[in-house]
PDB file of C-alpha atoms in Angstrom:
ATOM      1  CA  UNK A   7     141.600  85.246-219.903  1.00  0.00           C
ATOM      2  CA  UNK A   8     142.420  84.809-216.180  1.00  0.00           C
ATOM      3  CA  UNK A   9     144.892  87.115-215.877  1.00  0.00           C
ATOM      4  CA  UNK A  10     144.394  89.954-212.789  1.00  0.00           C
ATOM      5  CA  UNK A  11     143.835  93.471-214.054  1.00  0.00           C
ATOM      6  CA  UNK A  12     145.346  96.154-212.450  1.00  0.00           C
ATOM      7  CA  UNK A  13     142.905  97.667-209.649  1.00  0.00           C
ATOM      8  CA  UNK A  14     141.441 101.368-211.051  1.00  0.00           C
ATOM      9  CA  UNK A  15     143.698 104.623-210.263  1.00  0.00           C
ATOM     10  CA  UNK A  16     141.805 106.657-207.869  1.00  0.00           C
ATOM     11  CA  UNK A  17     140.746 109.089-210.598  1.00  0.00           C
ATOM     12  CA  UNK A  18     139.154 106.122-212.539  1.00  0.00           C
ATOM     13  CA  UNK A  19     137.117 105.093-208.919  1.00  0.00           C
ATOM     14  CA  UNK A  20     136.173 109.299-208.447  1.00  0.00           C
ATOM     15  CA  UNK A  21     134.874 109.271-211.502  1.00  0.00           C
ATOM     16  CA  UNK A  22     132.879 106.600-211.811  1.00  0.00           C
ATOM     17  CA  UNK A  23     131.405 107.574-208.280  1.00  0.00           C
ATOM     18  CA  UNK A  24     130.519 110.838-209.779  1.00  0.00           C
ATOM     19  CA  UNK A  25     128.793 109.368-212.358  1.00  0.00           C
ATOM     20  CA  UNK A  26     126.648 107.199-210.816  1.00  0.00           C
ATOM     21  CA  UNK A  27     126.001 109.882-208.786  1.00  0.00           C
ATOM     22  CA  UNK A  28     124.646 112.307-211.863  1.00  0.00           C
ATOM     23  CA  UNK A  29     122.212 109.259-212.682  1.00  0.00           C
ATOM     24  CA  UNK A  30     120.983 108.083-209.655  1.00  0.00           C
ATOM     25  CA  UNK A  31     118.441 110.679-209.718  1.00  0.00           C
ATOM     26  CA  UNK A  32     116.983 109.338-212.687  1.00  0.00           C
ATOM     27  CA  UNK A  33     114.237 106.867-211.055  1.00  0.00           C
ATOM     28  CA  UNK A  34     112.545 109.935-209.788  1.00  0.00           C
ATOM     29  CA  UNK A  35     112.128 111.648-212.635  1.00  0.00           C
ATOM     30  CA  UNK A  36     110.976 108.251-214.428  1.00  0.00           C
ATOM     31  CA  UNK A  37     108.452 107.556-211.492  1.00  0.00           C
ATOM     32  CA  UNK A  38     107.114 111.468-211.734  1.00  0.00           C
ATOM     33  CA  UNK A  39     106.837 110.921-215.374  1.00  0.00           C
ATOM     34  CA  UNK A  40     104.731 107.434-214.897  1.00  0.00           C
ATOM     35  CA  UNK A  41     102.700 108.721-211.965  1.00  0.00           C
ATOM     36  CA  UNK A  42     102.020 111.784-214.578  1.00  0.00           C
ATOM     37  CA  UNK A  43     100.287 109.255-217.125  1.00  0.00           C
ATOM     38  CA  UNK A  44      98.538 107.317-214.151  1.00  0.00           C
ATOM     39  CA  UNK A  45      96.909 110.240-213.139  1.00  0.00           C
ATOM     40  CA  UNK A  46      95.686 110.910-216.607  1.00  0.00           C
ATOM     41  CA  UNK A  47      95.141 107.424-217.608  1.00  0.00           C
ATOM     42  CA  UNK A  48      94.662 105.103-214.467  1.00  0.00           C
ATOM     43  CA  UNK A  49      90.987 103.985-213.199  1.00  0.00           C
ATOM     44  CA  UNK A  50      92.264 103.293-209.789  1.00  0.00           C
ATOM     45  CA  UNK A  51      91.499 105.236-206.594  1.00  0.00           C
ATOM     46  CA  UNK A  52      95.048 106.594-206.101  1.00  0.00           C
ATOM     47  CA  UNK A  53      96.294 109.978-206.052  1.00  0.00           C
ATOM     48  CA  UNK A  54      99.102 109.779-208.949  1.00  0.00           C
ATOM     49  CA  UNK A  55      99.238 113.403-209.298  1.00  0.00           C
ATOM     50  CA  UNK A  56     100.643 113.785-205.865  1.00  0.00           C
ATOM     51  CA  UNK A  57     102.811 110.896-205.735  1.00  0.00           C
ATOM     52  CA  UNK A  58     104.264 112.443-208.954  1.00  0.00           C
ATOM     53  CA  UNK A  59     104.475 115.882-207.375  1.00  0.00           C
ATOM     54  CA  UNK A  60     106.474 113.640-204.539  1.00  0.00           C
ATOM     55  CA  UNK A  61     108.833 112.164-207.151  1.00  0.00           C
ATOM     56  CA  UNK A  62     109.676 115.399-208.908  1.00  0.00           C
ATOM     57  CA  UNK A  63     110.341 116.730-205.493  1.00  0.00           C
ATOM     58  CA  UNK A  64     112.961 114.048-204.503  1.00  0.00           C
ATOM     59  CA  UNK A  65     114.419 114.365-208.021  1.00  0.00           C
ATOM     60  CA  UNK A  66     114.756 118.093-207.893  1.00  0.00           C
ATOM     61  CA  UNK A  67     116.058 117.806-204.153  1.00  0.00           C
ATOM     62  CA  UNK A  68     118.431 114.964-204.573  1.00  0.00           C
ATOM     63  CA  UNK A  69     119.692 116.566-208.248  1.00  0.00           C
ATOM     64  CA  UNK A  70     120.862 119.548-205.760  1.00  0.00           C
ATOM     65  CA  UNK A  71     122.649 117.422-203.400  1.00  0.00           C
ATOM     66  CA  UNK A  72     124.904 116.053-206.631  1.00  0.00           C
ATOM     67  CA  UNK A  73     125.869 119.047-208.107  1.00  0.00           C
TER      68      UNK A  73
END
């Protein structure tokens, strides 16, 4: 099928923008989560707790800014 669609109504683009937006604060809460087992699990010298503590702060922040 080659034929052209029609280009998305503005409401269509809107809300597809707004839902991107809901779930791009998702890889913060997934790297909190994994920096949480690191810091439980990990032999390495790194501080996981804080970088999760960083993550949960940018999710929390940037969940704010999408509301």
């Amino acid at each position: 099928c080659n034929k052209a669609a029609a280009p998305p109504s503005p409401a269509a683009v809107e809300a597809l923008c707004n839902e991107a937006k809901q779930w791009s604060v998702m890889p913060h809460a997934w790297w909190g989560l994994w920096g949480l087992v690191q810091a439980a699990t990990s032999s390495i010298d790194f501080d996981f707790a804080e970088y999760s503590a960083q993550r949960f702060e940018q999710y929390w922040s940037a969940r704010e800014q999408h509301k």
